[in-house]
Tab-separated table of C-alpha atoms in Angstrom:
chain	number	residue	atom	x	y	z
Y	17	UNK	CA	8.221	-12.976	-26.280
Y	18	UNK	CA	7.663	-10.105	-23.643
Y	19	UNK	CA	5.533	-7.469	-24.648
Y	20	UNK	CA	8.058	-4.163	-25.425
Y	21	UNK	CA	8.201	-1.635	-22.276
Y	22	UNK	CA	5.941	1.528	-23.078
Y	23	UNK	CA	9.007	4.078	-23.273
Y	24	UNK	CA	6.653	5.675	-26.189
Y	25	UNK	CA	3.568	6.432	-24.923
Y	26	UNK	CA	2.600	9.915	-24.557
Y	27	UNK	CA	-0.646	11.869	-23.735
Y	28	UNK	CA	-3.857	10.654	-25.059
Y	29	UNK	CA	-2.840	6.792	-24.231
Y	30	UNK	CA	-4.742	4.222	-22.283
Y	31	UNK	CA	-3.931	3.036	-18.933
Y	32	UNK	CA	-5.749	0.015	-17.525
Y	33	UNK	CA	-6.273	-0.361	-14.119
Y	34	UNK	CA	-7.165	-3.635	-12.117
Y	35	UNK	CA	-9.362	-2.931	-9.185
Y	36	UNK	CA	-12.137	-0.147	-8.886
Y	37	UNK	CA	-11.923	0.954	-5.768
Y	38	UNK	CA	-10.682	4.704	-4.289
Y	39	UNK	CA	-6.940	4.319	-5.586
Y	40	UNK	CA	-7.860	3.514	-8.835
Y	41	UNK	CA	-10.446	6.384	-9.127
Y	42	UNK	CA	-7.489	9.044	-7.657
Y	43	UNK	CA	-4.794	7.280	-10.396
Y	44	UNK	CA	-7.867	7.986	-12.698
Y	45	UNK	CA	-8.087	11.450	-12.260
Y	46	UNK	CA	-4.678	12.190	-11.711
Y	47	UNK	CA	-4.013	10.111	-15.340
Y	48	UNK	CA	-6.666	12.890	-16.900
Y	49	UNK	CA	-4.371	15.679	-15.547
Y	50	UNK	CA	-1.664	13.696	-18.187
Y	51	UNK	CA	-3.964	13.470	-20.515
Y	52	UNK	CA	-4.284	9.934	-20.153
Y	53	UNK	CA	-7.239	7.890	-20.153
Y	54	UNK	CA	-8.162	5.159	-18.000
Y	55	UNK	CA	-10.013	1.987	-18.468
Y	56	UNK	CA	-10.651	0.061	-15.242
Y	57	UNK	CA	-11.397	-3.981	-14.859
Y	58	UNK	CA	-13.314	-4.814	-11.770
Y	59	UNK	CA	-15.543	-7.055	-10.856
Y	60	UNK	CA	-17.914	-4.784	-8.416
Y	61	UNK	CA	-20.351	-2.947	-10.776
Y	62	UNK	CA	-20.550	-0.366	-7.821
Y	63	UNK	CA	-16.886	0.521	-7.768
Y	64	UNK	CA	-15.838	4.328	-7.478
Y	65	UNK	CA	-13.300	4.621	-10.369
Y	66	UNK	CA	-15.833	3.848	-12.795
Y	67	UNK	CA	-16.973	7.470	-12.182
Y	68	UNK	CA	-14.138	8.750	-13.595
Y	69	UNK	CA	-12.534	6.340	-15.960
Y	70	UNK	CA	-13.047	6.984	-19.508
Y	71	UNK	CA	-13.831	3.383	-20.097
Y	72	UNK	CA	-14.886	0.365	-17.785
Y	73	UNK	CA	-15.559	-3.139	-17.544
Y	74	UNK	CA	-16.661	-5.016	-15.311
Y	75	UNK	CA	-16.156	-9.078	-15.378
Y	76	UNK	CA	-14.104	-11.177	-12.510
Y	77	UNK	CA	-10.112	-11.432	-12.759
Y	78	UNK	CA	-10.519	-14.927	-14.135
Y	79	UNK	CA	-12.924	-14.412	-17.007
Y	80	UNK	CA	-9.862	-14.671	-20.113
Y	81	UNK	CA	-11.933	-13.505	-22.866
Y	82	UNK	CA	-12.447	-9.944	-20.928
Y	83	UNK	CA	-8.949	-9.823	-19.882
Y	84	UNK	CA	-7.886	-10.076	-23.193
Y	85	UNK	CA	-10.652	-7.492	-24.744
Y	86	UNK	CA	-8.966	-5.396	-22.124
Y	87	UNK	CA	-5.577	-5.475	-22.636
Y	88	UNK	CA	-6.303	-5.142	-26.396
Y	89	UNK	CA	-7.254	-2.067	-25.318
Y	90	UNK	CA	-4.913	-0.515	-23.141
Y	91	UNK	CA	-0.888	0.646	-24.005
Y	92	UNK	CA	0.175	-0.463	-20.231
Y	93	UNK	CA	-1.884	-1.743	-17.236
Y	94	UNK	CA	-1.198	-1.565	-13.152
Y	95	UNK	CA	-3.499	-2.412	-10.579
Y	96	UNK	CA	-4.529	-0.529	-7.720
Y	97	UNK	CA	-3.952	-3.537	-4.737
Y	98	UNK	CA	-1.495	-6.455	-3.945
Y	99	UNK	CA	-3.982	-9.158	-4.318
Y	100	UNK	CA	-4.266	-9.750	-8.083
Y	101	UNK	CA	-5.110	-13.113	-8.880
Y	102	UNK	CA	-0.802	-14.752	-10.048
Y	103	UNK	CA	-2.862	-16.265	-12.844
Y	104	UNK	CA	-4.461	-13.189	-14.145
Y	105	UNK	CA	-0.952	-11.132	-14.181
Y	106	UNK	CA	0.900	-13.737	-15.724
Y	107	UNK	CA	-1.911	-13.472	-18.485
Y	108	UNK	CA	-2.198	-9.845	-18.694
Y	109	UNK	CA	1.681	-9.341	-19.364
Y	110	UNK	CA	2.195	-11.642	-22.258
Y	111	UNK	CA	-0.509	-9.248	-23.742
Y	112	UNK	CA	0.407	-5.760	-22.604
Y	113	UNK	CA	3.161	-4.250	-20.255
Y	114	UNK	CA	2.501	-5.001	-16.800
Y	115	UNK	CA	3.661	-2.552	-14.141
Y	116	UNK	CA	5.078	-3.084	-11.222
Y	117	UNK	CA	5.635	-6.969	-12.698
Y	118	UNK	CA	4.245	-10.079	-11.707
Y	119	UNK	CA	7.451	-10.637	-9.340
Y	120	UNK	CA	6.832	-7.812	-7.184
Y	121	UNK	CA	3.279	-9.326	-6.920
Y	122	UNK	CA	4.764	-12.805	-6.102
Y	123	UNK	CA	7.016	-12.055	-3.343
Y	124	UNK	CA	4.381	-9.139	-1.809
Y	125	UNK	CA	1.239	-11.137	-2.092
Y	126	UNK	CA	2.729	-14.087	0.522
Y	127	UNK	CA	4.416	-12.227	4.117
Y	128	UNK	CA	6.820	-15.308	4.328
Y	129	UNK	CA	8.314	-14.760	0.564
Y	130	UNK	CA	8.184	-11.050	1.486
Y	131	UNK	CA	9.934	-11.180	4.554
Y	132	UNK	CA	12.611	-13.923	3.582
Y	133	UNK	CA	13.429	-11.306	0.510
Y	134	UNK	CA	13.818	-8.288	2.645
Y	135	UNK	CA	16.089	-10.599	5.135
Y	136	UNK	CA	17.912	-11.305	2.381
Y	137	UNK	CA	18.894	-7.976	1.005
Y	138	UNK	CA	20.536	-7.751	4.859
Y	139	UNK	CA	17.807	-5.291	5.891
Y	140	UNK	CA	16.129	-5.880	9.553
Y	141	UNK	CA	13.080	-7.681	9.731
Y	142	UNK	CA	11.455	-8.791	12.778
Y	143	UNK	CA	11.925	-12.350	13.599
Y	144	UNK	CA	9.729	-14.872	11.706
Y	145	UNK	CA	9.248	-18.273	11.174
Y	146	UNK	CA	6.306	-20.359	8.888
Y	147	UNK	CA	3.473	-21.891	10.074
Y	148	UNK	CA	1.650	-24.889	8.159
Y	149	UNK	CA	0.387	-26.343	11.309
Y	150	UNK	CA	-0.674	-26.347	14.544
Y	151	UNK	CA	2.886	-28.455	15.643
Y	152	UNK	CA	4.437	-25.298	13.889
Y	153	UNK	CA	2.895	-22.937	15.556
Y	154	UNK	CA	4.012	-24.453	18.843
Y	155	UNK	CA	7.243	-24.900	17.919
Y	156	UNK	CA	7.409	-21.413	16.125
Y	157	UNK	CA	5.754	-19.784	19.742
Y	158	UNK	CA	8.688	-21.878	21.620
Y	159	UNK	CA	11.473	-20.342	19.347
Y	160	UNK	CA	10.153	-16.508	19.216
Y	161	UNK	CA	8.494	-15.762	22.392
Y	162	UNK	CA	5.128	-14.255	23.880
Y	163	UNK	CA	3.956	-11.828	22.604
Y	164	UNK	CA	4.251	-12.700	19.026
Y	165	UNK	CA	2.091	-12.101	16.307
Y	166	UNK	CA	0.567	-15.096	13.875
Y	167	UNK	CA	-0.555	-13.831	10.718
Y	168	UNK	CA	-2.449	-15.780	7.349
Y	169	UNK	CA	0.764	-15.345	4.794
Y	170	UNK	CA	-1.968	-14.242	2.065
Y	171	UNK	CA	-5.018	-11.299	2.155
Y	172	UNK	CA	-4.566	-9.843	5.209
Y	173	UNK	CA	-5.093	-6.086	5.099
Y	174	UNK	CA	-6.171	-3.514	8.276
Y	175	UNK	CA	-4.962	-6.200	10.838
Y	176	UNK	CA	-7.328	-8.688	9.226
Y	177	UNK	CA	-6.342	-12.364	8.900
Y	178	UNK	CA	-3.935	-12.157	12.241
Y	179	UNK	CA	-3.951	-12.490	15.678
Y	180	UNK	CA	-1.811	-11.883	19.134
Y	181	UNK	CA	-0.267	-14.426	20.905
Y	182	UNK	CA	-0.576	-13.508	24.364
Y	183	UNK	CA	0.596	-15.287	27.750
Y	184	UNK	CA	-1.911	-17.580	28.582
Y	185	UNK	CA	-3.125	-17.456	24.617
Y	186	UNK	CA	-4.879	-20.748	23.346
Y	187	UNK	CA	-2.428	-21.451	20.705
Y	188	UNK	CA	-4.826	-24.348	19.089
Y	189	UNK	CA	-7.569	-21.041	19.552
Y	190	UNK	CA	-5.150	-18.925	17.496
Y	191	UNK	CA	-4.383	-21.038	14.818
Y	192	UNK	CA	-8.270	-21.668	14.108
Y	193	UNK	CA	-8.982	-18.261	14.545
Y	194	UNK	CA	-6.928	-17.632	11.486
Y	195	UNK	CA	-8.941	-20.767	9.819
Y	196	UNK	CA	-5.937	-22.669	9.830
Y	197	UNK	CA	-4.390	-20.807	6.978
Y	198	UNK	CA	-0.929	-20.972	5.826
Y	199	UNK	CA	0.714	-18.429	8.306
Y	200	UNK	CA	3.916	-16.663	9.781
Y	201	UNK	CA	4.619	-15.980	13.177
Y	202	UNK	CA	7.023	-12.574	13.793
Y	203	UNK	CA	8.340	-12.022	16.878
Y	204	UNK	CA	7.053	-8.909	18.697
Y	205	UNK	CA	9.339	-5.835	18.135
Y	206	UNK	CA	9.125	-2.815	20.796
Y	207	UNK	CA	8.832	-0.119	18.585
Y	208	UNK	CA	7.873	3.438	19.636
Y	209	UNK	CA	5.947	4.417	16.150
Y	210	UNK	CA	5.711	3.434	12.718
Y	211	UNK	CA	6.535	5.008	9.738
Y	212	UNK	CA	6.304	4.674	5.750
Y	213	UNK	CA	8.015	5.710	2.590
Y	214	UNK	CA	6.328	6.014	-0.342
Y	215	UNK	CA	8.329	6.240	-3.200
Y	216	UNK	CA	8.874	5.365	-6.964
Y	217	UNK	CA	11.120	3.722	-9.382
Y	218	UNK	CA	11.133	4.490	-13.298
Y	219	UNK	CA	11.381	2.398	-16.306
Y	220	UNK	CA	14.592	3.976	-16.331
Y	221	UNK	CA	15.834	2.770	-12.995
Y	222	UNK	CA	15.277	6.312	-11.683
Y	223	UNK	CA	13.974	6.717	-7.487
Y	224	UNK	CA	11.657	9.056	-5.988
Y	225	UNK	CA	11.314	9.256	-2.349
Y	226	UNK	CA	8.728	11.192	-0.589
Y	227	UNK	CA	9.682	12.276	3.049
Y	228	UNK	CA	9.059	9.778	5.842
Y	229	UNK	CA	5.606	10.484	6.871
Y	230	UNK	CA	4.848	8.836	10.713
Y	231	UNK	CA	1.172	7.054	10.767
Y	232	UNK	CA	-0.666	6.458	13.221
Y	233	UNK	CA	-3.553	3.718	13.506
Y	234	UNK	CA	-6.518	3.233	15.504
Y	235	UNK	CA	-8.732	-0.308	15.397
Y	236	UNK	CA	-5.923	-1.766	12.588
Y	237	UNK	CA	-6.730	0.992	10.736
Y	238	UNK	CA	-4.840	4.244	9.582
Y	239	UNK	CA	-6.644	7.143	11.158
Y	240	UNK	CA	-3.601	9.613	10.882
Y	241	UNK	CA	-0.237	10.391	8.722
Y	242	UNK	CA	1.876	13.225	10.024
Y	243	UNK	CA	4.847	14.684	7.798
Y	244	UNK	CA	7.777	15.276	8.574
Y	245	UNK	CA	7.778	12.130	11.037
Y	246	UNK	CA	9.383	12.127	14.335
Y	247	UNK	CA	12.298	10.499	13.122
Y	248	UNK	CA	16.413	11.439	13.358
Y	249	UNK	CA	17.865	12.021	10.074
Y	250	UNK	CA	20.144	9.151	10.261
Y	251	UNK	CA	17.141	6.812	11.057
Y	252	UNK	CA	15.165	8.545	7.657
Y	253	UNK	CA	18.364	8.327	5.589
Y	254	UNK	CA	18.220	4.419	6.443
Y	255	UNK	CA	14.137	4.632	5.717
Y	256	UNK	CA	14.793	6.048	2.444
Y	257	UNK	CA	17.560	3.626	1.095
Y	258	UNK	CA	16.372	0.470	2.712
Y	259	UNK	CA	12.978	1.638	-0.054
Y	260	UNK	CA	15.567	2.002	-2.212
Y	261	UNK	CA	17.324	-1.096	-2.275
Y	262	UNK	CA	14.067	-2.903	-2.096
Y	263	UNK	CA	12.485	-1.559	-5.031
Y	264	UNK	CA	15.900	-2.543	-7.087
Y	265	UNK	CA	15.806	-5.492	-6.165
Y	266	UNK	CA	12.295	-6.198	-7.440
Y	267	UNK	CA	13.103	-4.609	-10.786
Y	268	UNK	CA	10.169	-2.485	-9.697
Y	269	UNK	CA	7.921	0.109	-11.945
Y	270	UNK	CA	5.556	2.524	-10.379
Y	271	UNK	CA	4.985	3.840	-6.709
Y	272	UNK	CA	4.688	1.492	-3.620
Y	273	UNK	CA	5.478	1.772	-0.225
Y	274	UNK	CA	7.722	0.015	2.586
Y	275	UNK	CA	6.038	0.296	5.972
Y	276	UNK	CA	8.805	0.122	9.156
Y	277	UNK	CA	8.676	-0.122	12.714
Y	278	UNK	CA	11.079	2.661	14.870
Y	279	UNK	CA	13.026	1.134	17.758
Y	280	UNK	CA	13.741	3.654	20.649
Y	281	UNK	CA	17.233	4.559	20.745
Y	282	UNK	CA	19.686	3.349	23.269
Y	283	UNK	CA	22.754	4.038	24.481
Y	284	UNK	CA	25.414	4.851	22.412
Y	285	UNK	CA	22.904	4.544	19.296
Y	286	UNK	CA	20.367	6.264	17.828
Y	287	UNK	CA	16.682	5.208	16.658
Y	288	UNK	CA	17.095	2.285	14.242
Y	289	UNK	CA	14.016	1.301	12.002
Y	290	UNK	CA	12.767	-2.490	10.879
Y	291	UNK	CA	10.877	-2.926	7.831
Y	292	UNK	CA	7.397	-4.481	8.772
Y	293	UNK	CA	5.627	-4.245	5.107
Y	294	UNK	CA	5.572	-3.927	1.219
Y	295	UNK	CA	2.798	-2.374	-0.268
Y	296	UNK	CA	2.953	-2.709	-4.353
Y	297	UNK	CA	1.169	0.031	-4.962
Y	298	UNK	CA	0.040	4.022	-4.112
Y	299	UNK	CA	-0.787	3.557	-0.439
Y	300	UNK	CA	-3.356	5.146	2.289
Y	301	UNK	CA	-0.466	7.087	3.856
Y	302	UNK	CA	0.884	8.780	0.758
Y	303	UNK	CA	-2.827	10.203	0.195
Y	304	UNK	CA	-0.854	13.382	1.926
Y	305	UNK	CA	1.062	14.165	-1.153
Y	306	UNK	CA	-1.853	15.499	-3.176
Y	307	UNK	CA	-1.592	18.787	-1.758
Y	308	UNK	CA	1.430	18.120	0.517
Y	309	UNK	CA	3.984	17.890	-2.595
Y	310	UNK	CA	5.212	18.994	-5.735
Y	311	UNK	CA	3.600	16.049	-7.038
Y	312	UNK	CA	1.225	13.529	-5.811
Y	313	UNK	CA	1.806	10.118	-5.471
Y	314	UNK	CA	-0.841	9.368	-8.106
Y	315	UNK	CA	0.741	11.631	-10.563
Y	316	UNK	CA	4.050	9.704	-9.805
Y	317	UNK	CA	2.348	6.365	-10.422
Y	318	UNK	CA	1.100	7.448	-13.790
Y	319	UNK	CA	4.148	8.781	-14.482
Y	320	UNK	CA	6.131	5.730	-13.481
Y	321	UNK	CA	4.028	3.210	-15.491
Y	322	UNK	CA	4.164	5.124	-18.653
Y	323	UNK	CA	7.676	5.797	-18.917
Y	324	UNK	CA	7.288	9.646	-18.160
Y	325	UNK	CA	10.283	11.494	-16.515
Y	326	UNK	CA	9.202	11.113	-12.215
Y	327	UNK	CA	8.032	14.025	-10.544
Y	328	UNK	CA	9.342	16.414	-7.949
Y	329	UNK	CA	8.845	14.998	-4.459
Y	330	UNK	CA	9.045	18.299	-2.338
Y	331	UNK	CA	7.120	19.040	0.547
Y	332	UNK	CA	5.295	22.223	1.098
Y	333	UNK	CA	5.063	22.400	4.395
Y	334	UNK	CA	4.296	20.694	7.393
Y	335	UNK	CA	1.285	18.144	7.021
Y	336	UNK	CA	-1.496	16.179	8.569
Y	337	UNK	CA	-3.545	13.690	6.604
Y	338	UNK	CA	-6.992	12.299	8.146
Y	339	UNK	CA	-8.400	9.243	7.074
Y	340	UNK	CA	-12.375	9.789	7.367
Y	341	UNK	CA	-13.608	5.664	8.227
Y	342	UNK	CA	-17.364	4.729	8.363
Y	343	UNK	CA	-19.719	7.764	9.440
Y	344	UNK	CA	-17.034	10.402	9.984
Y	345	UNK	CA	-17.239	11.208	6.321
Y	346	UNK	CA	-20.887	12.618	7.203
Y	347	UNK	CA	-18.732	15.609	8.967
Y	348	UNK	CA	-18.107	16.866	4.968
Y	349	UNK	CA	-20.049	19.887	5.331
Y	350	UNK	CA	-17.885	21.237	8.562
Y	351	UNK	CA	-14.817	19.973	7.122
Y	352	UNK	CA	-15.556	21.886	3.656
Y	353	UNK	CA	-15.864	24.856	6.102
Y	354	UNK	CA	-12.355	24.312	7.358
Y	355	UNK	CA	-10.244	26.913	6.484
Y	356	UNK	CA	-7.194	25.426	4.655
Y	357	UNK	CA	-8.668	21.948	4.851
Y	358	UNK	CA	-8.526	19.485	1.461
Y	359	UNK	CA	-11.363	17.088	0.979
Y	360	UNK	CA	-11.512	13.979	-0.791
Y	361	UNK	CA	-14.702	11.663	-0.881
Y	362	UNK	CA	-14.275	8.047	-2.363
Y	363	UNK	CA	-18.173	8.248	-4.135
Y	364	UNK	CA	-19.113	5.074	-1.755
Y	365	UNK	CA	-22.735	5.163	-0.903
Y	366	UNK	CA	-22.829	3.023	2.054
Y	367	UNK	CA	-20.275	4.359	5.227
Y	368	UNK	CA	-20.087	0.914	6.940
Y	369	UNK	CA	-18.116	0.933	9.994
Y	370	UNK	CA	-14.296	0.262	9.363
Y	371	UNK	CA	-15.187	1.416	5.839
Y	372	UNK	CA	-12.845	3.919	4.205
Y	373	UNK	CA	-15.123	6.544	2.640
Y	374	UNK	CA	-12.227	9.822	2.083
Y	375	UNK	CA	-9.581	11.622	3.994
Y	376	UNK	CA	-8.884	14.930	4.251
Y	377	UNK	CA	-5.514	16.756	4.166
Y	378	UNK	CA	-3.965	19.873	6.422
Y	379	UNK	CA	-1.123	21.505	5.028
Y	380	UNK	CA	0.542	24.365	7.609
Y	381	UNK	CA	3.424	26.216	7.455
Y	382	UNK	CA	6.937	24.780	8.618
């Protein structure tokens, strides 16, 4: 028997969180603004949500007698990243409402599920084939072209697990630089900038769309989101429902984010727009909306999960989000002196190179 949806719960429940990191600490505080209370599982006795959760424990995603203490505890439980072990969802929701559910993690977690379901909702993908071996990948290179892109189908996150395929690329190279992982190859698409929506779907079936917010990355890596993007308003009508359609067609509960490519227009049409990514869960370049909008993606997660009527997604003016990575979060002092300037630090003691630490967020006038 399913566990019964939380349509009930009401300030002064418990949401459990999987995964400690800087997501689940912003859910976290933006739960206590709902009077909510938090309990996160992670493994990492370090991890920065434990500094604001009301309750914590940490044990790995496999240990059964914690996971079951925990969702003992809880009314509902989400997870702040994609990566939660199948096993330890499909235990966790015959105990306690999971949301979003362990399909969304299913067809996410692996890029070839993910981009055969987005293919076949009729929405543009780039071209993609698997790769089990080295005689795929040659074949797969021979079918889609130089320069393509071979990718592990699992963990990869910040351009890790993936690699070019160049002219003149070692393919046998490629394929063990990726330790020989289960992989896709996508054909490269010419696109001019990417963008994101980050939106949310109810228990209720009811969608939330924030505005299209362009990103920009530097090293794999998100350094900048700018809002409104750069985008026609046919080409962010399409952004919008193509999120839409997608998170229907999961069945999905809570925020998460579609990442697309924008192709330059041509003649006779304008931009058009190719989904690249699902992210099941709040996401790096919705950080914006905790100034930017009526209400913040976090607030709209918590909402989401616990049955709560979703949030106003209006923007309040024109916006640029910052991610600070390794050392540039030592720069707090002069960005605390910035007039109109919105800091968040993560609580991480150690900025490692390629290591997000905080962002901050700029919010101008239109």
């Amino acid at each position: 028997m399913s566990p019964p949806v939380p349509t009930g719960l009401a300030p002064g429940a418990v949401l459990g969180i999987l995964g400690g990191g800087q997501l689940a600490r912003m859910i976290a505080l933006a739960a206590a603004d709902l009077g909510i209370r938090c309990h996160v599982f992670a493994p990492e006795a370090d991890s920065p949500a434990f500094d604001v959760a009301a309750r914590h424990t940490i044990a790995d995603y496999e240990d059964e007698a914690a996971l079951a203490a925990f969702a003992g505890a809880v009314d509902v439980v989400t997870y702040e990243f994609e990566n939660v072990p199948a096993a330890t969802a499909a235990f966790l929701a015959g105990r306690a409402p999971l949301h979003p559910g362990a399909r969304a993690l299913a067809v996410t977690q692996d890029r070839f599920s993910e981009k055969s379901f987005v293919a076949g909702l009729g929405l543009p993908v780039a071209p993609f084939r698997a790769v089990d071996s080295l005689a795929d990948l040659e074949v797969a290179v021979a079918e889609l072209g130089r320069p393509s892109v071979l990718k592990t189908r699992r963990f990869g996150y910040d351009g890790k697990g993936q690699v070019k395929i160049a002219p003149g690329s070692d393919l046998a190279e490629a394929h063990e630089a990726i330790g020989r992982f289960p992989a896709i190859l996508e054909g490269f698409v010419p696109f001019v900038r990417e963008v994101s929506v980050v939106a949310a779907r109810g228990i209720d079936g009811a969608f939330a769309a924030f505005d299209v917010c362009e990103n920009e990355h530097r090293d794999h890596i998100l350094a900048f989101t700018h809002v409104p993007a750069n985008l026609s308003a046919p080409a962010s009508d399409a952004a919008i429902e193509a999120a839409r359609r997608i998170g229907e067609a999961l069945g999905y509960v809570g925020v998460f984010t579609v990442e697309l490519f924008v192709l330059e227009a041509q003649v006779g049409k304008g931009e058009r727009i190719v989904v690249n990514e699902i992210a099941p869960r709040v996401h790096n370049s919705g950080h914006w909306t905790s100034e930017g909008a009526l209400t913040s993606q976090f607030h709209q997660h918590v909402r989401s999960v616990c049955g709560f009527p979703l949030g106003a997604t209006t923007r309040r003016g024109r916006i640029e989000m910052e991610n600070l990575i390794g050392d540039a979060a030592l720069r707090w002092r002069e960005i605390l002196a910035e007039s109109g300037a919105h800091l968040h630090l993560y609580g991480k003691r150690d900025a490692r190179p390629g290591r997000k630490m905080g962002h901050v967020t700029r919010v101008m006038p239109e």
